[in-house]
mmCIF file of C-alpha atoms and ligand atoms in Angstrom:
data_model
loop_
_atom_site.group_PDB
_atom_site.id
_atom_site.type_symbol
_atom_site.label_atom_id
_atom_site.label_comp_id
_atom_site.label_asym_id
_atom_site.label_seq_id
_atom_site.Cartn_x
_atom_site.Cartn_y
_atom_site.Cartn_z
ATOM 1 C CA MET A 776 16.174 -35.040 25.305
ATOM 2 C CA LEU A 777 16.029 -32.087 22.881
ATOM 3 C CA ILE A 778 14.567 -34.343 20.202
ATOM 4 C CA THR A 779 11.798 -35.514 22.577
ATOM 5 C CA LEU A 780 11.031 -31.912 23.448
ATOM 6 C CA TRP A 781 10.818 -30.982 19.762
ATOM 7 C CA LEU A 782 8.585 -33.988 19.049
ATOM 8 C CA ARG A 783 6.249 -33.101 21.932
ATOM 9 C CA LEU A 784 6.116 -29.451 20.816
ATOM 10 C CA GLY A 785 5.403 -30.597 17.246
ATOM 11 C CA ALA A 786 2.631 -32.928 18.421
ATOM 12 C CA PHE A 787 1.143 -30.162 20.583
ATOM 13 C CA LEU A 788 1.192 -27.645 17.718
ATOM 14 C CA GLY A 789 -0.265 -30.232 15.326
ATOM 15 C CA LYS A 790 -3.125 -31.008 17.720
ATOM 16 C CA THR A 791 -3.790 -27.316 18.380
ATOM 17 C CA LEU A 792 -3.955 -26.670 14.640
ATOM 18 C CA LEU A 793 -6.325 -29.609 14.166
ATOM 19 C CA TRP A 794 -8.562 -28.282 16.949
ATOM 20 C CA LEU A 795 -8.560 -24.796 15.469
ATOM 21 C CA LEU A 796 -9.399 -26.216 12.058
ATOM 22 C CA GLY A 797 -12.203 -28.303 13.584
ATOM 23 C CA ILE A 798 -13.626 -25.316 15.490
ATOM 24 C CA GLY A 799 -13.385 -23.168 12.337
ATOM 25 C CA LEU A 800 -15.202 -25.795 10.254
ATOM 26 C CA LEU A 801 -17.868 -26.230 12.925
ATOM 27 C CA GLY A 802 -18.342 -22.437 13.111
ATOM 28 C CA TRP A 803 -18.621 -22.241 9.335
ATOM 29 C CA ALA A 804 -21.130 -25.151 9.229
ATOM 30 C CA LEU A 805 -23.218 -23.655 12.052
ATOM 31 C CA SER A 806 -23.292 -20.172 10.528
ATOM 32 C CA SER A 807 -24.177 -21.630 7.089
ATOM 33 C CA ALA A 808 -26.997 -23.652 8.674
ATOM 34 C CA TRP A 809 -28.199 -20.549 10.565
ATOM 35 C CA PHE A 810 -28.075 -18.465 7.356
ATOM 36 C CA ALA A 811 -30.017 -21.134 5.436
ATOM 37 C CA TRP A 812 -32.599 -21.321 8.270
ATOM 38 C CA GLN A 813 -33.029 -17.529 8.298
ATOM 39 C CA HIS A 814 -33.131 -17.330 4.512
ATOM 40 C CA ARG A 815 -35.637 -19.947 3.427
ATOM 41 C CA GLY A 816 -38.894 -19.796 1.488
ATOM 42 C CA PRO A 817 -41.707 -19.239 1.168
ATOM 43 C CA VAL A 818 -41.578 -15.431 0.768
ATOM 44 C CA PRO A 819 -44.338 -12.890 0.020
ATOM 45 C CA ASP A 820 -45.040 -12.257 -3.655
ATOM 46 C CA LYS A 821 -46.362 -8.748 -2.850
ATOM 47 C CA GLU A 822 -44.534 -5.619 -1.704
ATOM 48 C CA GLN A 823 -44.333 -4.912 2.047
ATOM 49 C CA VAL A 824 -43.793 -1.196 2.723
ATOM 50 C CA ALA A 825 -41.693 -0.645 5.868
ATOM 51 C CA PRO A 826 -42.903 1.962 8.385
ATOM 52 C CA GLY A 827 -41.159 5.338 8.097
ATOM 53 C CA GLU A 828 -39.971 4.727 4.529
ATOM 54 C CA ALA A 829 -41.236 8.092 3.188
ATOM 55 C CA ALA A 830 -39.381 10.123 5.843
ATOM 56 C CA MET A 831 -36.180 8.095 5.351
ATOM 57 C CA THR A 832 -36.441 8.708 1.600
ATOM 58 C CA GLN A 833 -36.500 12.501 2.110
ATOM 59 C CA ASP A 834 -33.416 12.184 4.258
ATOM 60 C CA ILE A 835 -31.603 10.167 1.572
ATOM 61 C CA ILE A 836 -32.460 12.782 -1.085
ATOM 62 C CA GLN A 837 -30.690 15.440 0.996
ATOM 63 C CA THR A 838 -27.614 13.197 1.307
ATOM 64 C CA ALA A 839 -27.642 12.425 -2.438
ATOM 65 C CA ILE A 840 -27.729 16.135 -3.340
ATOM 66 C CA ARG A 841 -24.884 16.713 -0.868
ATOM 67 C CA ILE A 842 -22.860 14.050 -2.729
ATOM 68 C CA VAL A 843 -23.574 15.703 -6.109
ATOM 69 C CA ASP A 844 -22.334 19.045 -4.707
ATOM 70 C CA GLN A 845 -19.254 17.429 -3.123
ATOM 71 C CA HIS A 846 -18.236 15.822 -6.419
ATOM 72 C CA ARG A 847 -18.717 18.804 -8.640
ATOM 73 C CA GLU A 848 -15.174 20.136 -8.510
ATOM 74 C CA GLY A 849 -15.704 22.909 -11.026
ATOM 75 C CA THR A 850 -17.050 20.593 -13.713
ATOM 76 C CA ARG A 851 -20.642 20.236 -14.755
ATOM 77 C CA TYR A 852 -23.047 18.776 -12.222
ATOM 78 C CA LEU A 853 -22.822 15.044 -12.738
ATOM 79 C CA ARG A 854 -24.903 12.055 -11.709
ATOM 80 C CA ASP A 855 -24.797 11.110 -8.017
ATOM 81 C CA ALA A 856 -23.866 7.600 -9.134
ATOM 82 C CA HIS A 857 -22.510 6.230 -12.418
ATOM 83 C CA ALA A 858 -21.130 9.687 -13.205
ATOM 84 C CA LYS A 859 -18.670 8.569 -15.881
ATOM 85 C CA ALA A 860 -20.007 7.275 -19.190
ATOM 86 C CA HIS A 861 -18.020 5.140 -21.611
ATOM 87 C CA GLY A 862 -20.547 6.196 -24.218
ATOM 88 C CA CYS A 863 -24.175 6.150 -25.227
ATOM 89 C CA VAL A 864 -24.832 3.815 -28.133
ATOM 90 C CA MET A 865 -27.803 3.093 -30.351
ATOM 91 C CA ALA A 866 -29.057 -0.474 -30.238
ATOM 92 C CA GLU A 867 -31.772 -2.780 -31.508
ATOM 93 C CA VAL A 868 -33.620 -4.981 -29.047
ATOM 94 C CA GLN A 869 -35.444 -7.810 -30.754
ATOM 95 C CA VAL A 870 -38.026 -9.836 -28.833
ATOM 96 C CA GLN A 871 -37.197 -13.538 -29.016
ATOM 97 C CA SER A 872 -39.290 -15.394 -31.574
ATOM 98 C CA GLY A 873 -41.374 -18.326 -30.340
ATOM 99 C CA LEU A 874 -41.622 -17.019 -26.754
ATOM 100 C CA PRO A 875 -44.010 -19.111 -24.639
ATOM 101 C CA SER A 876 -47.048 -17.060 -23.536
ATOM 102 C CA PRO A 877 -46.019 -16.583 -19.843
ATOM 103 C CA LEU A 878 -42.920 -14.758 -21.146
ATOM 104 C CA ARG A 879 -44.885 -12.503 -23.531
ATOM 105 C CA GLN A 880 -45.229 -9.598 -21.111
ATOM 106 C CA GLY A 881 -45.084 -5.835 -21.545
ATOM 107 C CA VAL A 882 -42.493 -4.855 -24.147
ATOM 108 C CA PHE A 883 -41.843 -8.566 -24.795
ATOM 109 C CA ALA A 884 -45.491 -9.256 -25.768
ATOM 110 C CA GLU A 885 -44.816 -9.485 -29.506
ATOM 111 C CA PRO A 886 -42.205 -12.093 -30.519
ATOM 112 C CA GLY A 887 -39.994 -10.861 -33.367
ATOM 113 C CA LYS A 888 -40.677 -7.158 -32.709
ATOM 114 C CA THR A 889 -37.601 -4.908 -32.828
ATOM 115 C CA TRP A 890 -37.329 -1.894 -30.510
ATOM 116 C CA GLN A 891 -34.907 0.934 -31.205
ATOM 117 C CA ALA A 892 -32.967 1.717 -28.045
ATOM 118 C CA THR A 893 -30.271 3.881 -26.459
ATOM 119 C CA ILE A 894 -27.768 2.297 -24.072
ATOM 120 C CA ARG A 895 -25.545 4.230 -21.664
ATOM 121 C CA LEU A 896 -22.484 2.352 -20.366
ATOM 122 C CA SER A 897 -20.855 3.682 -17.217
ATOM 123 C CA ASN A 898 -18.618 3.262 -14.177
ATOM 124 C CA GLY A 899 -20.475 3.168 -10.853
ATOM 125 C CA ASN A 900 -18.494 5.739 -8.904
ATOM 126 C CA ALA A 901 -19.712 9.277 -8.232
ATOM 127 C CA TYR A 902 -16.248 10.503 -9.344
ATOM 128 C CA PRO A 903 -15.250 10.096 -13.014
ATOM 129 C CA GLN A 904 -12.156 8.103 -12.022
ATOM 130 C CA PHE A 905 -9.664 5.892 -13.940
ATOM 131 C CA ASP A 906 -11.323 2.813 -15.468
ATOM 132 C CA SER A 907 -8.614 0.541 -14.029
ATOM 133 C CA LEU A 908 -9.857 1.216 -10.466
ATOM 134 C CA ARG A 909 -12.166 -1.385 -8.958
ATOM 135 C CA ASP A 910 -15.778 -0.345 -9.520
ATOM 136 C CA ALA A 911 -19.233 -1.517 -10.593
ATOM 137 C CA ARG A 912 -19.981 -1.046 -14.309
ATOM 138 C CA GLY A 913 -23.438 0.117 -15.336
ATOM 139 C CA MET A 914 -25.686 -0.460 -18.302
ATOM 140 C CA ALA A 915 -28.856 1.608 -18.720
ATOM 141 C CA ILE A 916 -31.122 0.704 -21.633
ATOM 142 C CA LYS A 917 -33.918 2.910 -22.918
ATOM 143 C CA LEU A 918 -36.390 1.365 -25.363
ATOM 144 C CA LEU A 919 -37.892 4.093 -27.548
ATOM 145 C CA ASN A 920 -41.432 4.692 -28.844
ATOM 146 C CA VAL A 921 -43.044 2.335 -26.362
ATOM 147 C CA PRO A 922 -46.833 2.702 -26.523
ATOM 148 C CA GLY A 923 -49.083 2.686 -23.452
ATOM 149 C CA LYS A 924 -49.439 4.606 -20.211
ATOM 150 C CA GLN A 925 -46.171 5.533 -18.508
ATOM 151 C CA LEU A 926 -45.757 4.963 -14.762
ATOM 152 C CA LEU A 927 -44.862 8.608 -14.054
ATOM 153 C CA ALA A 928 -47.568 11.182 -14.749
ATOM 154 C CA ASP A 929 -45.102 13.761 -16.158
ATOM 155 C CA ARG A 930 -43.438 11.310 -18.591
ATOM 156 C CA GLN A 931 -46.542 10.434 -20.642
ATOM 157 C CA SER A 932 -45.163 11.884 -23.885
ATOM 158 C CA PHE A 933 -41.810 10.044 -23.633
ATOM 159 C CA GLY A 934 -42.926 6.519 -24.603
ATOM 160 C CA GLU A 935 -39.915 4.786 -23.012
ATOM 161 C CA GLN A 936 -38.996 1.650 -21.106
ATOM 162 C CA ASP A 937 -35.735 1.782 -19.139
ATOM 163 C CA PHE A 938 -33.736 -1.112 -17.693
ATOM 164 C CA VAL A 939 -31.096 0.144 -15.248
ATOM 165 C CA MET A 940 -28.468 -2.431 -14.274
ATOM 166 C CA PHE A 941 -24.930 -3.001 -13.037
ATOM 167 C CA ASN A 942 -22.562 -5.938 -13.278
ATOM 168 C CA HIS A 943 -23.134 -7.590 -9.895
ATOM 169 C CA PRO A 944 -26.189 -9.685 -8.986
ATOM 170 C CA ASN A 945 -26.920 -8.303 -5.510
ATOM 171 C CA PHE A 946 -26.797 -5.000 -3.634
ATOM 172 C CA PHE A 947 -24.746 -4.062 -0.556
ATOM 173 C CA VAL A 948 -27.817 -3.127 1.489
ATOM 174 C CA SER A 949 -31.115 -4.896 2.123
ATOM 175 C CA ASP A 950 -33.558 -2.032 2.442
ATOM 176 C CA VAL A 951 -34.179 1.707 2.727
ATOM 177 C CA ALA A 952 -33.306 1.969 6.430
ATOM 178 C CA GLU A 953 -29.931 0.345 5.891
ATOM 179 C CA TYR A 954 -29.259 2.397 2.758
ATOM 180 C CA ARG A 955 -29.936 5.614 4.680
ATOM 181 C CA GLN A 956 -27.519 4.690 7.429
ATOM 182 C CA ASN A 957 -24.845 3.416 5.024
ATOM 183 C CA VAL A 958 -24.860 6.304 2.553
ATOM 184 C CA ALA A 959 -24.978 8.976 5.276
ATOM 185 C CA ALA A 960 -21.843 7.464 6.861
ATOM 186 C CA GLN A 961 -20.108 7.451 3.461
ATOM 187 C CA ALA A 962 -21.105 11.049 2.669
ATOM 188 C CA ASP A 963 -19.684 12.086 6.061
ATOM 189 C CA GLY A 964 -16.398 10.391 5.124
ATOM 190 C CA LYS A 965 -16.868 7.753 7.894
ATOM 191 C CA LYS A 966 -16.480 4.724 5.646
ATOM 192 C CA ALA A 967 -16.004 2.190 8.467
ATOM 193 C CA MET A 968 -19.316 3.236 10.009
ATOM 194 C CA ALA A 969 -21.137 2.365 6.803
ATOM 195 C CA PHE A 970 -20.992 -1.326 7.703
ATOM 196 C CA PHE A 971 -20.159 -1.076 11.433
ATOM 197 C CA PRO A 972 -22.589 1.589 12.672
ATOM 198 C CA SER A 973 -22.005 0.927 16.396
ATOM 199 C CA LEU A 974 -19.915 -1.132 18.784
ATOM 200 C CA ASP A 975 -22.796 -3.589 19.089
ATOM 201 C CA PRO A 976 -21.800 -6.595 16.901
ATOM 202 C CA ARG A 977 -25.489 -7.237 16.144
ATOM 203 C CA THR A 978 -25.475 -4.090 13.982
ATOM 204 C CA TRP A 979 -22.424 -5.158 11.971
ATOM 205 C CA GLN A 980 -23.108 -5.893 8.315
ATOM 206 C CA ILE A 981 -20.183 -8.157 7.466
ATOM 207 C CA ARG A 982 -21.988 -10.061 4.683
ATOM 208 C CA HIS A 983 -22.994 -6.743 3.115
ATOM 209 C CA LEU A 984 -19.429 -5.466 3.346
ATOM 210 C CA PHE A 985 -18.319 -8.518 1.338
ATOM 211 C CA ILE A 986 -21.025 -7.786 -1.257
ATOM 212 C CA ALA A 987 -19.781 -4.190 -1.517
ATOM 213 C CA LEU A 988 -16.184 -5.381 -1.936
ATOM 214 C CA ALA A 989 -17.210 -7.930 -4.579
ATOM 215 C CA THR A 990 -19.256 -5.294 -6.449
ATOM 216 C CA LEU A 991 -16.149 -3.145 -6.772
ATOM 217 C CA SER A 992 -14.468 -5.487 -9.217
ATOM 218 C CA PRO A 993 -11.625 -5.068 -11.727
ATOM 219 C CA ALA A 994 -12.681 -3.638 -15.073
ATOM 220 C CA PRO A 995 -13.747 -6.011 -17.860
ATOM 221 C CA ALA A 996 -11.777 -5.850 -21.117
ATOM 222 C CA SER A 997 -14.678 -3.890 -22.599
ATOM 223 C CA PRO A 998 -18.163 -2.772 -21.485
ATOM 224 C CA THR A 999 -19.427 -5.326 -24.048
ATOM 225 C CA GLN A 1000 -17.749 -8.174 -22.159
ATOM 226 C CA THR A 1001 -19.515 -8.264 -18.797
ATOM 227 C CA THR A 1002 -22.952 -9.321 -17.530
ATOM 228 C CA TYR A 1003 -25.351 -6.736 -16.096
ATOM 229 C CA PHE A 1004 -28.106 -7.416 -13.534
ATOM 230 C CA SER A 1005 -31.205 -5.438 -12.534
ATOM 231 C CA VAL A 1006 -30.399 -6.452 -8.923
ATOM 232 C CA SER A 1007 -33.834 -5.281 -7.734
ATOM 233 C CA PRO A 1008 -37.122 -6.890 -8.848
ATOM 234 C CA TYR A 1009 -39.793 -5.687 -11.289
ATOM 235 C CA LYS A 1010 -43.284 -6.700 -12.282
ATOM 236 C CA PHE A 1011 -43.287 -8.943 -15.317
ATOM 237 C CA GLY A 1012 -46.988 -8.892 -16.161
ATOM 238 C CA GLU A 1013 -48.575 -10.565 -13.137
ATOM 239 C CA ALA A 1014 -45.297 -12.223 -12.100
ATOM 240 C CA ASN A 1015 -42.252 -10.684 -10.350
ATOM 241 C CA ALA A 1016 -38.869 -10.924 -12.013
ATOM 242 C CA LYS A 1017 -35.291 -9.718 -12.157
ATOM 243 C CA PHE A 1018 -33.514 -8.907 -15.427
ATOM 244 C CA ARG A 1019 -30.066 -9.677 -16.707
ATOM 245 C CA VAL A 1020 -28.152 -8.738 -19.883
ATOM 246 C CA ALA A 1021 -25.311 -11.063 -20.846
ATOM 247 C CA PRO A 1022 -22.828 -10.958 -23.766
ATOM 248 C CA ASP A 1023 -23.951 -13.172 -26.641
ATOM 249 C CA PRO A 1024 -20.959 -13.244 -29.032
ATOM 250 C CA ASP A 1025 -22.408 -16.228 -30.957
ATOM 251 C CA SER A 1026 -25.138 -13.959 -32.383
ATOM 252 C CA CYS A 1027 -22.537 -11.552 -33.810
ATOM 253 C CA PRO A 1028 -19.768 -12.095 -36.382
ATOM 254 C CA SER A 1029 -16.672 -13.465 -34.682
ATOM 255 C CA TYR A 1030 -14.533 -10.648 -33.219
ATOM 256 C CA THR A 1031 -11.545 -10.437 -30.899
ATOM 257 C CA LEU A 1032 -10.905 -7.075 -29.317
ATOM 258 C CA PRO A 1033 -7.210 -6.135 -29.550
ATOM 259 C CA PRO A 1034 -5.712 -5.651 -26.060
ATOM 260 C CA GLN A 1035 -6.209 -2.104 -24.765
ATOM 261 C CA ASN A 1036 -3.709 -0.073 -22.785
ATOM 262 C CA GLN A 1037 -5.345 -0.350 -19.349
ATOM 263 C CA ASP A 1038 -3.140 2.422 -17.950
ATOM 264 C CA LEU A 1039 -5.103 4.947 -19.963
ATOM 265 C CA PRO A 1040 -7.847 6.576 -17.849
ATOM 266 C CA ASN A 1041 -10.676 5.883 -20.315
ATOM 267 C CA PHE A 1042 -9.680 2.539 -21.816
ATOM 268 C CA LEU A 1043 -13.255 1.206 -21.578
ATOM 269 C CA ARG A 1044 -14.388 3.997 -23.890
ATOM 270 C CA SER A 1045 -11.418 3.209 -26.157
ATOM 271 C CA ALA A 1046 -12.411 -0.484 -26.204
ATOM 272 C CA LEU A 1047 -15.972 0.392 -27.204
ATOM 273 C CA ASN A 1048 -14.691 2.846 -29.777
ATOM 274 C CA GLN A 1049 -12.259 0.306 -31.209
ATOM 275 C CA GLN A 1050 -14.976 -2.327 -31.684
ATOM 276 C CA LEU A 1051 -17.882 -0.184 -32.909
ATOM 277 C CA SER A 1052 -16.140 2.699 -34.695
ATOM 278 C CA THR A 1053 -12.659 1.612 -35.806
ATOM 279 C CA ASP A 1054 -13.216 -2.097 -36.490
ATOM 280 C CA ARG A 1055 -16.917 -1.551 -37.443
ATOM 281 C CA MET A 1056 -17.939 -4.713 -35.550
ATOM 282 C CA PRO A 1057 -21.298 -5.028 -33.743
ATOM 283 C CA ALA A 1058 -21.764 -6.258 -30.156
ATOM 284 C CA CYS A 1059 -24.487 -8.713 -29.139
ATOM 285 C CA PHE A 1060 -26.235 -9.489 -25.834
ATOM 286 C CA VAL A 1061 -29.192 -11.520 -24.597
ATOM 287 C CA LEU A 1062 -31.814 -9.902 -22.352
ATOM 288 C CA GLN A 1063 -33.143 -12.430 -19.852
ATOM 289 C CA VAL A 1064 -35.721 -12.615 -17.051
ATOM 290 C CA GLN A 1065 -35.631 -14.646 -13.867
ATOM 291 C CA ARG A 1066 -39.192 -15.106 -12.566
ATOM 292 C CA GLN A 1067 -39.795 -15.250 -8.814
ATOM 293 C CA ASP A 1068 -40.854 -18.571 -7.333
ATOM 294 C CA PRO A 1069 -42.239 -17.411 -3.958
ATOM 295 C CA SER A 1070 -41.943 -20.937 -2.527
ATOM 296 C CA LYS A 1071 -38.155 -20.395 -2.698
ATOM 297 C CA TYR A 1072 -36.075 -17.748 -0.924
ATOM 298 C CA MET A 1073 -36.452 -15.082 -3.610
ATOM 299 C CA PRO A 1074 -37.499 -12.018 -1.588
ATOM 300 C CA ILE A 1075 -38.796 -8.761 -3.057
ATOM 301 C CA GLU A 1076 -37.829 -6.577 -0.096
ATOM 302 C CA ASP A 1077 -34.169 -7.572 0.322
ATOM 303 C CA THR A 1078 -31.848 -6.564 -2.529
ATOM 304 C CA SER A 1079 -28.819 -8.117 -0.788
ATOM 305 C CA ILE A 1080 -30.178 -11.557 -1.664
ATOM 306 C CA GLU A 1081 -29.194 -12.928 -5.043
ATOM 307 C CA TRP A 1082 -32.012 -15.037 -6.477
ATOM 308 C CA GLN A 1083 -30.347 -18.374 -7.125
ATOM 309 C CA GLU A 1084 -30.404 -19.782 -10.646
ATOM 310 C CA SER A 1085 -30.973 -23.209 -9.093
ATOM 311 C CA ASP A 1086 -34.291 -21.810 -7.738
ATOM 312 C CA ALA A 1087 -35.342 -20.118 -10.994
ATOM 313 C CA PRO A 1088 -33.400 -20.019 -14.278
ATOM 314 C CA PHE A 1089 -32.801 -16.949 -16.419
ATOM 315 C CA GLU A 1090 -34.873 -17.143 -19.626
ATOM 316 C CA THR A 1091 -34.002 -15.223 -22.797
ATOM 317 C CA VAL A 1092 -36.759 -12.823 -23.854
ATOM 318 C CA ALA A 1093 -34.861 -10.599 -26.309
ATOM 319 C CA ARG A 1094 -31.589 -10.192 -28.185
ATOM 320 C CA ILE A 1095 -29.718 -6.900 -28.216
ATOM 321 C CA LYS A 1096 -27.580 -5.835 -31.143
ATOM 322 C CA VAL A 1097 -25.341 -2.779 -30.906
ATOM 323 C CA PRO A 1098 -24.406 -2.076 -34.541
ATOM 324 C CA ALA A 1099 -21.128 -0.517 -35.690
ATOM 325 C CA GLN A 1100 -21.448 3.253 -35.173
ATOM 326 C CA ASP A 1101 -19.632 6.489 -34.333
ATOM 327 C CA PHE A 1102 -20.884 7.316 -30.860
ATOM 328 C CA ASP A 1103 -17.850 9.186 -29.524
ATOM 329 C CA THR A 1104 -18.419 12.744 -30.748
ATOM 330 C CA PRO A 1105 -18.641 15.912 -28.595
ATOM 331 C CA LYS A 1106 -22.292 16.409 -29.550
ATOM 332 C CA LEU A 1107 -23.350 12.827 -28.808
ATOM 333 C CA ASN A 1108 -21.336 12.745 -25.574
ATOM 334 C CA LEU A 1109 -23.050 15.885 -24.283
ATOM 335 C CA ALA A 1110 -26.446 14.432 -25.215
ATOM 336 C CA CYS A 1111 -25.426 11.237 -23.390
ATOM 337 C CA ASP A 1112 -24.559 13.202 -20.248
ATOM 338 C CA ASN A 1113 -27.867 15.038 -20.411
ATOM 339 C CA GLN A 1114 -29.945 11.875 -20.789
ATOM 340 C CA SER A 1115 -31.750 10.484 -17.767
ATOM 341 C CA PHE A 1116 -32.368 6.821 -17.138
ATOM 342 C CA ASN A 1117 -34.610 5.701 -14.330
ATOM 343 C CA PRO A 1118 -36.150 2.313 -13.526
ATOM 344 C CA TRP A 1119 -39.460 4.180 -13.153
ATOM 345 C CA PHE A 1120 -39.395 5.451 -16.766
ATOM 346 C CA GLY A 1121 -41.579 2.745 -18.213
ATOM 347 C CA ILE A 1122 -44.907 0.991 -18.277
ATOM 348 C CA GLU A 1123 -47.014 -0.754 -15.644
ATOM 349 C CA ALA A 1124 -46.131 -4.250 -16.937
ATOM 350 C CA HIS A 1125 -42.534 -3.648 -15.724
ATOM 351 C CA ARG A 1126 -43.240 -1.578 -12.591
ATOM 352 C CA PRO A 1127 -40.224 -1.537 -10.239
ATOM 353 C CA ILE A 1128 -41.064 -3.206 -6.913
ATOM 354 C CA GLY A 1129 -39.477 -3.481 -3.452
ATOM 355 C CA GLY A 1130 -38.179 -0.872 -1.007
ATOM 356 C CA ILE A 1131 -34.940 -0.038 -2.839
ATOM 357 C CA ASN A 1132 -36.897 0.586 -6.051
ATOM 358 C CA ARG A 1133 -39.490 2.718 -4.233
ATOM 359 C CA LEU A 1134 -36.556 4.737 -2.892
ATOM 360 C CA ARG A 1135 -34.992 5.060 -6.343
ATOM 361 C CA LYS A 1136 -38.206 6.573 -7.664
ATOM 362 C CA ALA A 1137 -37.805 9.664 -5.469
ATOM 363 C CA VAL A 1138 -34.004 9.875 -5.503
ATOM 364 C CA TYR A 1139 -33.349 9.532 -9.263
ATOM 365 C CA GLU A 1140 -35.959 12.173 -9.997
ATOM 366 C CA ALA A 1141 -34.616 14.606 -7.385
ATOM 367 C CA VAL A 1142 -30.955 14.182 -8.423
ATOM 368 C CA SER A 1143 -31.696 14.253 -12.136
ATOM 369 C CA ASP A 1144 -33.828 17.428 -11.769
ATOM 370 C CA TYR A 1145 -31.152 19.038 -9.578
ATOM 371 C CA ARG A 1146 -28.227 18.427 -11.948
ATOM 372 C CA HIS A 1147 -30.228 19.457 -15.029
ATOM 373 C CA ARG A 1148 -31.365 22.669 -13.302
ATOM 374 C CA ARG A 1149 -27.869 23.576 -12.070
ATOM 375 C CA ASN A 1150 -26.298 22.830 -15.468
ATOM 376 C CA ALA A 1151 -28.904 24.997 -17.211
ATOM 377 C CA GLU A 1152 -28.054 27.885 -14.825
ATOM 378 C CA GLN A 1153 -24.309 27.817 -15.740
HETATM 379 C C1 HEM B 878 -30.798 -1.842 -7.278
HETATM 380 C C2 HEM B 878 -29.635 -1.442 -7.430
HETATM 381 C C3 HEM B 878 -29.199 -0.335 -8.336
HETATM 382 C C4 HEM B 878 -28.755 -0.414 -9.625
HETATM 383 C C5 HEM B 878 -28.657 -1.666 -10.463
HETATM 384 C C6 HEM B 878 -28.402 0.926 -10.044
HETATM 385 C C7 HEM B 878 -27.855 1.253 -11.265
HETATM 386 C C8 HEM B 878 -27.665 2.532 -11.716
HETATM 387 C C9 HEM B 878 -27.143 2.893 -13.018
HETATM 388 C C10 HEM B 878 -26.696 1.929 -14.089
HETATM 389 C C11 HEM B 878 -27.151 4.245 -13.100
HETATM 390 C C12 HEM B 878 -26.703 5.088 -14.288
HETATM 391 C C13 HEM B 878 -27.874 5.371 -15.152
HETATM 392 C C14 HEM B 878 -27.453 6.164 -16.354
HETATM 393 O O1 HEM B 878 -26.653 5.637 -17.146
HETATM 394 O O2 HEM B 878 -27.901 7.316 -16.479
HETATM 395 C C15 HEM B 878 -27.641 4.758 -11.865
HETATM 396 C C16 HEM B 878 -27.775 6.079 -11.597
HETATM 397 C C17 HEM B 878 -28.180 6.561 -10.397
HETATM 398 N N1 HEM B 878 -28.456 5.812 -9.274
HETATM 399 FE FE1 HEM B 878 -28.587 3.803 -9.158
HETATM 400 N N2 HEM B 878 -28.657 1.780 -9.014
HETATM 401 C C18 HEM B 878 -29.145 1.058 -7.957
HETATM 402 C C19 HEM B 878 -29.547 1.553 -6.746
HETATM 403 C C20 HEM B 878 -29.576 2.858 -6.431
HETATM 404 C C21 HEM B 878 -30.018 3.387 -5.178
HETATM 405 C C22 HEM B 878 -30.525 2.571 -3.998
HETATM 406 C C23 HEM B 878 -29.919 4.728 -5.270
HETATM 407 C C24 HEM B 878 -30.251 5.779 -4.268
HETATM 408 C C25 HEM B 878 -31.317 5.775 -3.596
HETATM 409 C C26 HEM B 878 -29.421 5.057 -6.569
HETATM 410 C C27 HEM B 878 -29.208 6.326 -7.033
HETATM 411 C C28 HEM B 878 -28.835 6.674 -8.296
HETATM 412 C C29 HEM B 878 -28.803 8.029 -8.795
HETATM 413 C C30 HEM B 878 -29.168 9.285 -8.019
HETATM 414 C C31 HEM B 878 -28.393 7.964 -10.122
HETATM 415 C C32 HEM B 878 -28.192 9.151 -11.082
HETATM 416 C C33 HEM B 878 -29.540 9.549 -11.659
HETATM 417 C C34 HEM B 878 -29.404 10.723 -12.607
HETATM 418 O O3 HEM B 878 -28.869 11.769 -12.206
HETATM 419 O O4 HEM B 878 -29.860 10.603 -13.758
HETATM 420 N N3 HEM B 878 -29.214 3.901 -7.255
HETATM 421 N N4 HEM B 878 -27.952 3.703 -11.032
#
């Protein structure tokens, strides 16, 4: 009798589990099909400016300045994002020889040419926190002595081309409106509201929450051992493209970084220091472009969408070599802190495009001016 009861209960539980599994799989298949239906090409190959973007941008600037003030804590005024540097290093960026003509655009027009560059490596957080905490890691490259008209009227004498990237391929918001809502909630300390702005489930941004969580990843062994993405798109001559910088150890002499003590707050700086200064070993990367194919789902106006490599491959346009050097000195570190990188510091051939980049134009300038002014007053 008891055995029959147990068998029946077992059968019932087994069937219930099977049903739940079936319903779960069906739900997953339906939502994947819905996502694919919503996110299919073709997409516009031109920018589409959303109504009200200028006013939202002003609002975001106020929030960004509020964040800079909140994070000051008696130190110098730091960046609103990517406040902590692992170091600024000198580098050489050599345009790939034998580039086919569609890839010879802007600063990549002359195969074999070598640009001198500065690279700032950073953690993403607005607080200079321990490197072992989950975070995005940034790489900002500035090519020097770039001829031609600069995008910003007041930067004409600088002759620069910046590439500002972090080590995740997509962003946790789609556009300016969502960024405004998200960052205001965070600045107010209401983190849950950043992705769940109201009780209405249609406003919930669960996919974007997962992107945010994935962006905050464990630290790499060294800033030279992770891949950085432009995330947002840029002009690439007449085409639209995203950039990526990936480690290229085969172009450098073989080197194995000794394990670092990851309990130390600044072990990413130590790793960089160990390789470039102590062991006198260079680091190598490739700089690649991924050109938009507008017949595929590769939108300009939604930075939460990763452009799939199966839709358009990354193509190498330059090789970056960071030679052995002593970058970690008080003088160079202060200069590093005082540098500004901005996707809009550059030439027309690589004009930043899309709402998030239009927003960055105003915000980077406002925050950079604010922290430089306040630091000069101290
Ligand atoms: C597309 C995605 C983005 C990427 C890949 C990115 C990456 C970076 C990196 C690497 C830095 C540090 C630059 C340096 O080393 O000096 C930085 C700084 C900064 N980012 Fe972003 N960012 C993105 C989006 C945004 C957005 C949407 C905003 C706000 C509207 C923003 C605001 C800032 C600010 C204010 C700074 C500091 C600028 C300064 O004071 O010099 N970023 N970003």
